[in-house]
Tab-separated table of C-alpha atoms and ligand atoms in Angstrom:
chain	number	residue	atom	x	y	z
A	247	MET	CA	-10.964	-5.129	16.945
A	248	THR	CA	-13.641	-2.446	16.290
A	249	GLU	CA	-14.712	-1.605	12.667
A	250	LEU	CA	-13.710	1.605	11.462
A	251	GLU	CA	-16.717	3.653	9.899
A	252	THR	CA	-14.511	5.959	7.858
A	253	TYR	CA	-11.187	6.324	6.232
A	254	GLN	CA	-8.249	7.655	8.167
A	255	GLY	CA	-5.446	7.969	5.646
A	256	VAL	CA	-3.949	10.546	3.330
A	257	ALA	CA	-4.751	9.131	0.143
A	258	THR	CA	-7.460	10.001	-1.953
A	259	ILE	CA	-8.427	8.402	-5.436
A	260	GLU	CA	-7.666	11.249	-7.100
A	261	LYS	CA	-3.842	11.612	-5.487
A	262	VAL	CA	-3.361	7.686	-6.105
A	263	ALA	CA	-4.498	8.565	-9.591
A	264	ALA	CA	-2.381	11.673	-10.382
A	265	LEU	CA	0.692	9.629	-8.644
A	266	CYS	CA	0.147	6.834	-11.168
A	267	ARG	CA	0.007	8.940	-14.140
A	268	ARG	CA	2.812	11.169	-13.041
A	269	ARG	CA	5.448	8.226	-12.420
A	270	GLY	CA	4.110	6.011	-15.177
A	271	PHE	CA	1.733	3.134	-13.249
A	272	VAL	CA	-1.436	3.810	-15.165
A	273	PHE	CA	-2.494	5.814	-17.995
A	274	PRO	CA	-5.968	6.603	-19.167
A	275	SER	CA	-6.343	4.445	-22.239
A	276	SER	CA	-6.302	5.743	-25.866
A	277	ASP	CA	-5.713	9.193	-24.046
A	278	ILE	CA	-4.487	11.179	-27.231
A	279	TYR	CA	-7.981	10.466	-28.700
A	280	GLY	CA	-9.939	11.578	-25.490
A	281	GLY	CA	-9.947	7.974	-23.876
A	282	LEU	CA	-12.601	5.662	-23.311
A	283	GLY	CA	-14.858	5.501	-20.111
A	284	SER	CA	-13.154	3.514	-17.592
A	285	ALA	CA	-10.454	2.042	-19.716
A	286	TYR	CA	-6.631	2.606	-18.416
A	287	ASP	CA	-3.374	1.254	-19.917
A	288	TYR	CA	-0.761	0.068	-17.500
A	289	GLY	CA	2.942	1.974	-17.909
A	290	HIS	CA	6.271	0.047	-16.776
A	291	TYR	CA	5.799	0.235	-13.084
A	292	GLY	CA	1.997	-0.674	-13.233
A	293	VAL	CA	3.174	-3.828	-15.347
A	294	LEU	CA	5.820	-4.661	-13.121
A	295	MET	CA	3.793	-4.563	-9.731
A	296	ARG	CA	0.958	-6.527	-11.254
A	297	GLN	CA	2.945	-9.118	-11.982
A	298	ASN	CA	3.859	-9.376	-8.406
A	299	ILE	CA	0.571	-9.706	-7.439
A	300	ARG	CA	-0.159	-11.770	-9.701
A	301	GLY	CA	3.226	-13.837	-9.010
A	302	GLU	CA	2.160	-13.875	-5.152
A	303	TRP	CA	-1.410	-15.157	-5.939
A	304	TRP	CA	-0.016	-17.804	-7.988
A	305	ARG	CA	2.759	-18.662	-5.171
A	306	SER	CA	0.353	-19.080	-2.645
A	307	MET	CA	-2.347	-21.007	-4.772
A	308	ILE	CA	-0.630	-23.410	-7.094
A	309	GLN	CA	3.178	-23.326	-6.260
A	310	GLU	CA	2.738	-23.642	-2.425
A	311	ARG	CA	0.104	-26.119	-2.601
A	312	ASP	CA	-0.427	-29.807	-3.747
A	313	ASP	CA	-4.296	-29.843	-3.916
A	314	MET	CA	-4.371	-27.414	-7.059
A	315	VAL	CA	-3.875	-27.302	-10.781
A	316	ALA	CA	-3.545	-24.274	-13.166
A	317	LEU	CA	-5.699	-23.295	-16.181
A	318	ASP	CA	-5.714	-20.807	-19.070
A	319	SER	CA	-8.949	-21.223	-20.921
A	320	ALA	CA	-10.304	-19.101	-23.874
A	321	ILE	CA	-11.737	-15.370	-23.332
A	322	ILE	CA	-14.508	-16.375	-26.085
A	323	LEU	CA	-16.508	-19.567	-25.503
A	324	ASN	CA	-19.147	-21.473	-27.219
A	325	PRO	CA	-21.727	-18.990	-26.409
A	326	GLN	CA	-24.089	-22.123	-25.031
A	327	VAL	CA	-21.581	-21.962	-22.202
A	328	TRP	CA	-23.513	-18.668	-21.004
A	329	VAL	CA	-26.851	-19.838	-21.541
A	330	ALA	CA	-26.005	-22.928	-19.081
A	331	SER	CA	-24.379	-20.915	-16.599
A	332	GLY	CA	-27.243	-18.117	-16.498
A	333	HIS	CA	-25.320	-15.184	-17.678
A	334	VAL	CA	-27.540	-14.745	-20.879
A	335	ALA	CA	-30.764	-15.048	-18.648
A	336	GLY	CA	-29.836	-13.149	-15.364
A	337	PHE	CA	-26.195	-11.524	-15.480
A	338	SER	CA	-27.862	-8.062	-15.853
A	339	ASP	CA	-28.475	-4.843	-13.583
A	340	PRO	CA	-31.623	-2.723	-13.458
A	341	LEU	CA	-30.903	0.628	-15.085
A	342	VAL	CA	-33.111	3.798	-15.343
A	343	ASP	CA	-32.837	6.690	-17.857
A	344	CYS	CA	-33.055	10.431	-17.079
A	345	ARG	CA	-35.416	11.861	-19.864
A	346	THR	CA	-34.163	15.341	-19.060
A	347	CYS	CA	-30.325	14.992	-18.473
A	348	LYS	CA	-29.970	12.049	-20.728
A	349	LEU	CA	-27.384	10.090	-18.264
A	350	ARG	CA	-28.162	6.208	-16.921
A	351	PHE	CA	-28.062	5.191	-13.721
A	352	ARG	CA	-28.282	1.727	-11.737
A	353	ALA	CA	-31.876	1.572	-10.418
A	354	ASP	CA	-30.816	-0.596	-7.179
A	355	ASP	CA	-27.841	1.989	-6.365
A	356	LEU	CA	-29.269	5.628	-6.908
A	357	GLU	CA	-27.977	6.803	-3.290
A	358	HIS	CA	-24.391	6.364	-4.870
A	359	GLU	CA	-25.581	8.277	-8.059
A	360	HIS	CA	-25.699	11.715	-8.899
A	361	CYS	CA	-28.157	14.076	-10.725
A	362	GLY	CA	-26.836	15.334	-14.167
A	363	ARG	CA	-28.023	19.082	-13.699
A	364	HIS	CA	-27.782	19.083	-9.612
A	365	PRO	CA	-24.708	16.698	-8.780
A	366	SER	CA	-25.229	17.459	-5.037
A	367	LYS	CA	-28.746	15.688	-5.467
A	368	HIS	CA	-29.373	11.772	-6.238
A	369	PRO	CA	-31.229	10.942	-9.434
A	370	GLY	CA	-35.205	11.488	-8.871
A	371	GLU	CA	-34.540	13.902	-6.022
A	372	THR	CA	-35.296	17.063	-7.725
A	373	PRO	CA	-38.214	18.490	-9.828
A	374	ASP	CA	-36.442	18.156	-13.138
A	375	CYS	CA	-35.610	14.593	-12.676
A	376	ASP	CA	-37.721	12.786	-15.178
A	377	LEU	CA	-36.689	8.786	-14.422
A	378	THR	CA	-37.858	6.016	-16.932
A	379	GLU	CA	-39.092	2.749	-15.347
A	380	ALA	CA	-36.165	0.339	-14.436
A	381	ARG	CA	-35.375	-2.259	-17.050
A	382	GLU	CA	-32.539	-5.064	-16.954
A	383	PHE	CA	-29.566	-4.652	-18.982
A	384	ASN	CA	-27.358	-7.592	-19.575
A	385	LEU	CA	-23.719	-7.082	-18.713
A	386	MET	CA	-21.955	-9.265	-21.298
A	387	PHE	CA	-20.111	-7.674	-24.318
A	388	GLU	CA	-21.360	-9.397	-27.342
A	389	THR	CA	-19.302	-10.114	-30.434
A	390	PHE	CA	-19.435	-12.158	-33.858
A	391	VAL	CA	-17.515	-14.974	-34.762
A	392	GLY	CA	-16.719	-15.766	-38.443
A	393	PRO	CA	-17.577	-13.329	-41.409
A	394	VAL	CA	-21.267	-13.246	-40.710
A	395	ARG	CA	-22.691	-11.216	-38.636
A	396	ASP	CA	-26.332	-12.938	-37.508
A	397	SER	CA	-27.958	-13.801	-34.668
A	398	ALA	CA	-26.463	-17.385	-34.618
A	399	SER	CA	-22.908	-16.023	-34.683
A	400	VAL	CA	-23.311	-14.164	-31.392
A	401	ALA	CA	-20.755	-14.991	-28.781
A	402	TYR	CA	-19.455	-13.207	-26.000
A	403	LEU	CA	-16.276	-11.927	-24.330
A	404	ARG	CA	-16.282	-13.912	-21.145
A	405	PRO	CA	-17.573	-11.707	-17.731
A	406	GLU	CA	-15.900	-13.974	-15.363
A	407	THR	CA	-12.883	-16.727	-15.567
A	408	ALA	CA	-14.860	-18.953	-13.887
A	409	GLN	CA	-17.165	-20.791	-16.350
A	410	GLY	CA	-13.580	-21.737	-18.476
A	411	ILE	CA	-12.808	-23.715	-15.234
A	412	PHE	CA	-16.400	-25.698	-15.202
A	413	VAL	CA	-16.294	-26.372	-18.630
A	414	ASN	CA	-12.754	-27.920	-18.257
A	415	PHE	CA	-13.484	-30.346	-15.205
A	416	LYS	CA	-13.745	-33.566	-17.444
A	417	ASN	CA	-10.587	-32.712	-19.029
A	418	VAL	CA	-8.887	-31.978	-15.837
A	419	THR	CA	-9.935	-34.787	-13.939
A	420	SER	CA	-9.118	-37.242	-16.632
A	421	SER	CA	-5.782	-35.968	-17.605
A	422	LEU	CA	-4.149	-35.064	-13.910
A	423	ARG	CA	-4.102	-36.361	-10.520
A	424	VAL	CA	-6.638	-34.806	-8.725
A	425	LYS	CA	-9.098	-35.764	-6.610
A	426	PRO	CA	-11.636	-33.654	-4.241
A	427	PRO	CA	-10.908	-31.621	-2.408
A	428	PHE	CA	-9.017	-29.567	-4.914
A	429	GLY	CA	-8.760	-26.643	-6.955
A	430	ILE	CA	-8.331	-25.099	-10.525
A	431	ALA	CA	-6.799	-21.825	-10.751
A	432	GLN	CA	-6.941	-19.055	-13.312
A	433	ILE	CA	-5.768	-15.875	-13.988
A	434	GLY	CA	-6.982	-13.700	-17.282
A	435	LYS	CA	-9.078	-10.759	-18.296
A	436	SER	CA	-12.576	-10.471	-17.900
A	437	PHE	CA	-15.325	-8.069	-19.693
A	438	ARG	CA	-18.364	-6.200	-18.355
A	439	ASN	CA	-20.035	-3.363	-20.107
A	440	GLU	CA	-20.776	-2.103	-16.471
A	441	ILE	CA	-23.258	0.705	-16.357
A	442	THR	CA	-21.466	3.002	-14.054
A	443	PRO	CA	-17.865	2.261	-14.063
A	444	GLY	CA	-15.577	4.325	-12.035
A	445	ASN	CA	-13.195	5.360	-9.055
A	446	PHE	CA	-10.187	4.931	-11.359
A	447	ILE	CA	-9.329	1.343	-11.714
A	448	PHE	CA	-11.796	0.061	-9.201
A	449	ARG	CA	-14.729	-0.847	-11.718
A	450	LEU	CA	-13.697	-1.215	-15.123
A	451	ARG	CA	-15.192	-2.704	-18.240
A	452	GLU	CA	-11.921	-4.475	-18.873
A	453	PHE	CA	-10.254	-6.038	-16.178
A	454	GLU	CA	-8.205	-9.200	-14.703
A	455	GLN	CA	-9.669	-11.733	-12.750
A	456	MET	CA	-7.818	-14.458	-10.681
A	457	GLU	CA	-10.268	-16.979	-9.633
A	458	MET	CA	-10.009	-20.471	-8.418
A	459	GLU	CA	-12.635	-23.193	-8.150
A	460	TYR	CA	-12.238	-25.691	-5.359
A	461	PHE	CA	-14.208	-28.860	-5.712
A	462	VAL	CA	-15.282	-30.656	-2.748
A	463	PRO	CA	-17.625	-33.531	-1.274
A	464	PRO	CA	-20.722	-31.864	-0.922
A	465	ALA	CA	-21.210	-32.411	2.958
A	466	ASP	CA	-17.304	-30.711	3.037
A	467	ALA	CA	-18.694	-27.340	1.365
A	468	ALA	CA	-19.361	-25.106	4.488
A	469	GLN	CA	-16.376	-26.065	6.248
A	470	TRP	CA	-14.373	-25.330	3.370
A	471	HIS	CA	-16.168	-21.846	2.690
A	472	GLU	CA	-14.890	-20.979	6.180
A	473	TYR	CA	-11.308	-22.045	5.200
A	474	TRP	CA	-10.813	-20.331	2.075
A	475	ILE	CA	-12.553	-16.936	3.486
A	476	GLU	CA	-9.881	-17.076	6.460
A	477	GLU	CA	-7.115	-18.051	4.008
A	478	ARG	CA	-7.822	-14.988	1.629
A	479	ARG	CA	-8.195	-12.608	4.213
A	480	ARG	CA	-4.402	-13.734	5.609
A	481	TRP	CA	-3.165	-13.276	2.084
A	482	HIS	CA	-3.843	-9.975	2.059
A	483	LEU	CA	-2.795	-9.200	5.358
A	484	SER	CA	0.562	-10.939	4.686
A	485	LEU	CA	1.261	-8.395	1.803
A	486	GLY	CA	0.634	-5.991	4.147
A	487	LEU	CA	-2.928	-4.418	4.009
A	488	ARG	CA	-3.725	-3.189	7.061
A	489	GLU	CA	-5.975	-5.645	9.443
A	490	SER	CA	-8.204	-2.620	10.612
A	491	TYR	CA	-8.932	-1.705	6.758
A	492	LEU	CA	-10.333	-5.371	5.955
A	493	ARG	CA	-13.738	-6.997	7.034
A	494	VAL	CA	-15.634	-10.083	5.841
A	495	ARG	CA	-18.969	-9.359	4.822
A	496	ALA	CA	-21.673	-12.013	4.424
A	497	HIS	CA	-23.834	-11.763	1.888
A	498	GLY	CA	-27.749	-11.223	3.080
A	499	ALA	CA	-30.112	-13.643	1.287
A	500	GLU	CA	-31.370	-10.600	-1.481
A	501	GLU	CA	-27.770	-9.681	-2.324
A	502	LEU	CA	-26.804	-13.468	-3.213
A	503	SER	CA	-25.940	-14.081	-7.234
A	504	HIS	CA	-28.217	-16.436	-9.087
A	505	TYR	CA	-25.498	-19.336	-8.516
A	506	SER	CA	-24.514	-18.823	-4.766
A	507	SER	CA	-25.826	-20.473	-1.529
A	508	ALA	CA	-23.787	-18.408	0.722
A	509	THR	CA	-21.115	-15.803	-0.629
A	510	SER	CA	-18.741	-13.537	2.066
A	511	ASP	CA	-16.935	-10.271	0.455
A	512	ILE	CA	-13.560	-9.329	1.968
A	513	GLU	CA	-13.751	-5.883	1.988
A	514	TYR	CA	-11.384	-3.041	2.056
A	515	LEU	CA	-11.406	0.320	3.264
A	516	TYR	CA	-10.727	2.216	0.179
A	517	PRO	CA	-10.868	6.444	0.583
A	518	ILE	CA	-14.244	6.135	-0.730
A	519	GLY	CA	-15.615	3.717	2.031
A	520	TRP	CA	-15.866	0.013	2.534
A	521	LEU	CA	-15.920	-1.794	-0.589
A	522	GLU	CA	-15.655	-5.366	-2.223
A	523	LEU	CA	-11.985	-6.560	-2.675
A	524	GLU	CA	-12.256	-10.194	-3.339
A	525	GLY	CA	-15.817	-12.464	-3.268
A	526	VAL	CA	-15.747	-15.935	-1.611
A	527	ALA	CA	-18.870	-17.906	-2.825
A	528	ASN	CA	-20.315	-21.523	-1.942
A	529	ARG	CA	-21.544	-22.254	-5.544
A	530	GLY	CA	-22.867	-25.606	-4.589
A	531	ASP	CA	-23.331	-27.941	-7.415
A	532	TYR	CA	-24.976	-25.053	-9.557
A	533	ASP	CA	-22.199	-24.740	-12.546
A	534	LEU	CA	-21.312	-28.566	-12.773
A	535	ARG	CA	-25.008	-29.340	-12.925
A	536	GLN	CA	-26.023	-26.904	-15.333
A	537	HIS	CA	-23.312	-27.526	-17.779
A	538	SER	CA	-23.895	-31.328	-17.354
A	539	GLU	CA	-27.830	-30.464	-18.398
A	540	HIS	CA	-27.042	-28.019	-21.012
A	541	SER	CA	-23.946	-30.234	-22.652
A	542	GLY	CA	-25.055	-34.064	-22.457
A	543	THR	CA	-22.029	-34.633	-20.505
A	544	LYS	CA	-21.722	-35.774	-16.952
A	545	LEU	CA	-19.574	-33.385	-14.765
A	546	GLU	CA	-19.127	-35.593	-11.829
A	547	TRP	CA	-16.566	-37.043	-9.448
A	548	ILE	CA	-16.341	-40.740	-10.058
A	549	GLY	CA	-14.021	-42.906	-6.975
A	550	HIS	CA	-13.668	-46.121	-6.490
A	551	ASP	CA	-16.858	-46.490	-4.481
A	552	GLU	CA	-18.147	-43.048	-4.943
A	553	ARG	CA	-19.901	-40.897	-7.508
A	554	TYR	CA	-21.067	-37.571	-6.883
A	555	ILE	CA	-21.534	-33.819	-8.247
A	556	PRO	CA	-18.821	-32.010	-6.082
A	557	HIS	CA	-19.637	-28.757	-4.634
A	558	VAL	CA	-17.655	-25.679	-5.246
A	559	VAL	CA	-16.184	-22.663	-3.163
A	560	GLU	CA	-14.618	-19.749	-5.134
A	561	PRO	CA	-12.383	-17.171	-4.162
A	562	ALA	CA	-12.660	-14.316	-6.861
A	563	GLY	CA	-10.451	-11.541	-7.025
A	564	GLY	CA	-9.135	-9.013	-9.456
A	565	VAL	CA	-5.892	-7.538	-10.282
A	566	ASP	CA	-6.927	-4.034	-10.676
A	567	ARG	CA	-8.875	-4.114	-7.689
A	568	PHE	CA	-6.043	-5.353	-5.199
A	569	MET	CA	-3.126	-2.904	-6.905
A	570	LEU	CA	-5.461	-0.178	-6.226
A	571	ALA	CA	-5.886	-1.322	-2.340
A	572	PHE	CA	-2.046	-1.721	-2.217
A	573	LEU	CA	-1.605	1.861	-3.676
A	574	CYS	CA	-3.989	3.566	-1.303
A	575	ASP	CA	-2.435	1.494	1.761
A	576	GLY	CA	0.693	2.468	1.147
A	577	TYR	CA	0.310	6.160	0.031
A	578	ASP	CA	1.926	8.570	2.283
A	579	GLU	CA	2.801	12.204	2.570
A	580	GLU	CA	5.286	13.198	5.434
A	581	GLU	CA	7.606	16.197	6.218
A	582	VAL	CA	11.113	14.570	6.437
A	583	ALA	CA	14.175	17.381	7.414
A	584	GLY	CA	11.684	20.200	6.192
A	585	ARG	CA	10.763	18.992	2.988
A	586	ARG	CA	7.841	17.337	1.778
A	587	ARG	CA	7.615	13.586	0.822
A	588	THR	CA	5.191	11.401	-0.854
A	589	VAL	CA	6.097	7.753	-0.460
A	590	LEU	CA	4.230	4.369	-1.434
A	591	ARG	CA	4.847	2.331	1.690
A	592	LEU	CA	4.354	-0.960	-0.535
A	593	HIS	CA	5.130	-4.511	0.851
A	594	PRO	CA	8.827	-5.350	-0.791
A	595	ARG	CA	7.079	-8.378	-2.548
A	596	VAL	CA	4.681	-6.234	-4.250
A	597	ALA	CA	6.455	-2.891	-4.947
A	598	PRO	CA	7.787	-2.897	-8.972
A	599	VAL	CA	11.396	-2.268	-7.728
A	600	LYS	CA	13.192	-3.895	-5.068
A	601	VAL	CA	16.399	-2.196	-5.249
A	602	ALA	CA	18.016	1.088	-6.598
A	603	VAL	CA	21.808	1.232	-6.877
A	604	LEU	CA	22.908	5.108	-7.042
A	605	PRO	CA	26.654	6.130	-7.107
A	606	LEU	CA	27.039	9.355	-4.713
A	607	ILE	CA	28.695	11.267	-7.021
A	608	ALA	CA	27.405	10.875	-10.939
A	609	LYS	CA	30.770	12.575	-12.525
A	610	ASN	CA	32.851	10.006	-10.566
A	611	GLY	CA	33.799	7.404	-12.884
A	612	ASP	CA	34.810	4.744	-10.253
A	613	MET	CA	31.565	5.036	-8.467
A	614	VAL	CA	29.400	4.813	-11.464
A	615	GLU	CA	31.500	1.690	-12.409
A	616	ARG	CA	30.899	0.297	-9.178
A	617	ALA	CA	27.603	1.042	-8.886
A	618	ARG	CA	26.888	-0.321	-12.235
A	619	ARG	CA	28.444	-3.824	-11.653
A	620	LEU	CA	26.303	-4.105	-8.328
A	621	TYR	CA	23.440	-3.570	-10.298
A	622	GLU	CA	23.945	-5.894	-13.060
A	623	GLU	CA	24.617	-8.227	-10.396
A	624	LEU	CA	21.405	-7.484	-8.353
A	625	ARG	CA	19.155	-7.511	-11.378
A	626	ARG	CA	19.761	-10.985	-12.211
A	627	ALA	CA	17.932	-11.782	-8.770
A	628	MET	CA	15.182	-8.878	-8.535
A	629	SER	CA	14.055	-6.147	-10.355
A	630	ALA	CA	16.336	-3.296	-9.596
A	631	GLU	CA	16.906	0.447	-11.129
A	632	PHE	CA	20.212	2.338	-11.598
A	633	ASP	CA	20.229	6.152	-11.233
A	634	ALA	CA	22.868	8.474	-11.823
A	635	ASP	CA	20.412	11.374	-12.544
A	636	ALA	CA	20.469	14.681	-10.388
A	637	ALA	CA	21.424	15.251	-6.669
A	638	ILE	CA	21.025	12.163	-4.253
A	639	GLY	CA	18.236	13.410	-2.234
A	640	LYS	CA	15.977	13.888	-5.534
A	641	ARG	CA	17.124	10.563	-6.274
A	642	TYR	CA	15.779	8.942	-3.341
A	643	ARG	CA	12.392	10.702	-3.374
A	644	ARG	CA	11.922	9.515	-6.884
A	645	GLN	CA	12.383	5.723	-5.581
A	646	ASP	CA	9.897	6.590	-2.480
A	647	GLU	CA	7.382	7.767	-4.737
A	648	ILE	CA	7.587	4.605	-6.891
A	649	GLY	CA	7.617	2.496	-3.304
A	650	THR	CA	11.136	1.249	-3.909
A	651	PRO	CA	12.122	-0.624	-0.572
A	652	TRP	CA	15.709	-0.219	-0.576
A	653	ALA	CA	18.405	1.901	-1.952
A	654	LEU	CA	22.307	1.096	-2.132
A	655	THR	CA	24.690	3.942	-2.267
A	656	ILE	CA	28.002	3.835	-3.516
A	657	ASP	CA	30.297	6.433	-2.140
A	658	GLU	CA	33.804	7.168	-1.338
A	659	GLN	CA	34.108	4.951	1.544
A	660	THR	CA	32.894	2.163	-1.104
A	661	LEU	CA	35.979	2.691	-3.003
A	662	GLU	CA	38.079	1.946	0.065
A	663	ASP	CA	36.658	-0.635	2.180
A	664	ASP	CA	33.965	-2.429	-0.225
A	665	THR	CA	30.901	-1.411	1.794
A	666	VAL	CA	27.711	0.430	0.661
A	667	THR	CA	25.062	2.476	2.367
A	668	LEU	CA	21.865	0.723	2.827
A	669	ARG	CA	18.824	3.026	2.728
A	670	ASP	CA	15.471	1.929	3.940
A	671	ARG	CA	12.325	3.794	2.695
A	672	ASP	CA	10.155	3.557	5.391
A	673	SER	CA	12.448	4.007	8.590
A	674	LEU	CA	14.856	6.392	6.620
A	675	ALA	CA	17.494	4.336	8.364
A	676	GLN	CA	21.326	4.236	6.686
A	677	ILE	CA	23.269	1.088	7.527
A	678	ARG	CA	26.534	0.213	6.021
A	679	ILE	CA	26.583	-3.409	4.697
A	680	SER	CA	29.213	-5.256	2.516
A	681	LEU	CA	29.118	-4.793	-0.981
A	682	ALA	CA	29.690	-8.835	-1.626
A	683	GLY	CA	26.447	-9.513	0.822
A	684	ALA	CA	24.213	-6.940	-0.375
A	685	LYS	CA	22.649	-9.455	-3.147
A	686	GLN	CA	22.144	-12.234	-0.245
A	687	LEU	CA	20.728	-9.749	2.337
A	688	LEU	CA	18.285	-8.304	-0.326
A	689	LEU	CA	16.941	-11.950	-0.744
A	690	GLU	CA	17.008	-12.659	2.939
A	691	ARG	CA	14.729	-9.164	3.308
A	692	LEU	CA	12.295	-10.182	0.548
A	693	GLU	CA	11.403	-13.511	2.261
A	694	GLN	CA	10.872	-11.801	5.542
A	695	PRO	CA	7.240	-10.711	7.163
A	696	TRP	CA	6.769	-7.126	6.552
A	697	SER	CA	4.339	-4.916	8.019
A	698	PRO	CA	3.150	-1.002	7.107
A	699	ARG	CA	3.763	0.317	10.636
A	700	GLY	CA	6.931	-1.072	11.275
B	619	GAP	N1	-16.800	-16.023	-10.355
B	619	GAP	C1	-17.393	-15.011	-9.445
B	619	GAP	C2	-17.291	-13.376	-9.798
B	619	GAP	O1	-16.681	-13.224	-10.767
B	619	GAP	P1	-17.245	-11.033	-8.921
B	619	GAP	O2	-17.775	-10.772	-7.359
B	619	GAP	O3	-18.194	-10.662	-9.770
B	619	GAP	O4	-17.682	-12.625	-8.701
B	619	GAP	C3	-14.808	-11.290	-8.369
B	619	GAP	O5	-16.132	-10.631	-9.457
B	619	GAP	C4	-14.115	-10.494	-7.980
B	619	GAP	O6	-13.472	-9.630	-9.720
B	619	GAP	C5	-14.402	-8.701	-7.595
B	619	GAP	O7	-14.352	-9.169	-6.243
B	619	GAP	C6	-13.663	-7.669	-8.221
B	619	GAP	O8	-12.061	-8.000	-7.323
B	619	GAP	C7	-13.239	-8.455	-9.261
B	619	GAP	N2	-14.005	-7.309	-10.598
B	619	GAP	C8	-15.274	-7.732	-10.607
B	619	GAP	N3	-15.900	-6.758	-11.586
B	619	GAP	C9	-14.738	-5.766	-11.719
B	619	GAP	C10	-14.846	-4.851	-12.567
B	619	GAP	N4	-15.845	-4.243	-13.070
B	619	GAP	N5	-13.697	-3.975	-12.621
B	619	GAP	C11	-12.806	-4.457	-11.754
B	619	GAP	N6	-12.333	-5.621	-10.886
B	619	GAP	C12	-13.953	-6.237	-11.176
């Protein structure tokens, strides 16, 4: 497949952000106080959608495998963890300040930055620009543990969930039935004082990671690295992201993180260009070796006739960044019967609401009662919504905008023959199905493969 150079869809980050705010997916955080740089709160539909993203990741990583166990480690760890991991010394970006416009920029990314006085120019490009020398800026948020605020009580909010996994290696291998190759998976919040956050929920200072550390015999690491790159690419495709909008890009030597011997990014073509969705790194034995040396506890695998430090392959993604990719991929605008509609063509398993139950005539007590009964039956099995408010066309469009794949409409005929209309969000096809079989049919559809373009 030839690689696309530029984004071809109708979404923009601004349109997606506006829809998210209008329909209760994402709000600027502490909005009534003017917000806080790049912090967002998730509203009802955002929460449901994120639960689904986490759930799908969990299902593929833990539930459907027998070589994986779960972990939920603390956010604030012993600060020595971050000394050993290399984050205290090396988790930094080079930054420059402009003495003229007082803005701060990433020195290694000036071509994506805008001058404060002349936004069409990059920093340093105009005679007014007066940039300082670059200096390293550590991205970890510092805090203090206990009542005394001194250097001995400094601790950090974790900048990645991965280290919580490495420092639990011994606990896990001595308490659970695992043997390399095996993985430890964790979902949780991470924090980075990013110099230039932005693009809505793409780069945040507080975000949620989904990371898995896969421990393997050293000789097998390269092969497992390839395996996990392909496995994760297929996961994104299985949830409906367009194949032409996904690519795998291997890091050059100069780009590799301090711990990595090889990393490939799975990139997605966002409306703002090709950007990292998820990283898949071969971390070698860097982390277990570092923690063994710094803690004095040997982190190694001891089998019947073998003893070695496992190598680690790590697929690391983010809930917020995946959510933005699903929203951009699904966002569409089209003309239907002379009216414009905005629709989120989300994979049914990612969509916040699976089915809307709508009595055709809101004033008809029998229809409302039948619809309500059906809704109460469905909501035990899936996220469902009941809506008897406004004209039916308006209700359909409301559901289209939040990405609800199916609507069941109760009408006159339902009262006569116990059938309902099933409306499909994407094709707009309407078919009659039996009321009694509706739940089973939708459960089967949720398990079926789905692709965005039919
Ligand atoms: N443990 C390896 C690690 O943390 P990373 O590439 O820095 O690697 C992994 O982060 C993933 O976490 C990224 O691919 C992205 O999905 C997400 N992520 C990282 N920084 C983020 C940020 N500032 N805002 C939102 N998501 C972020």
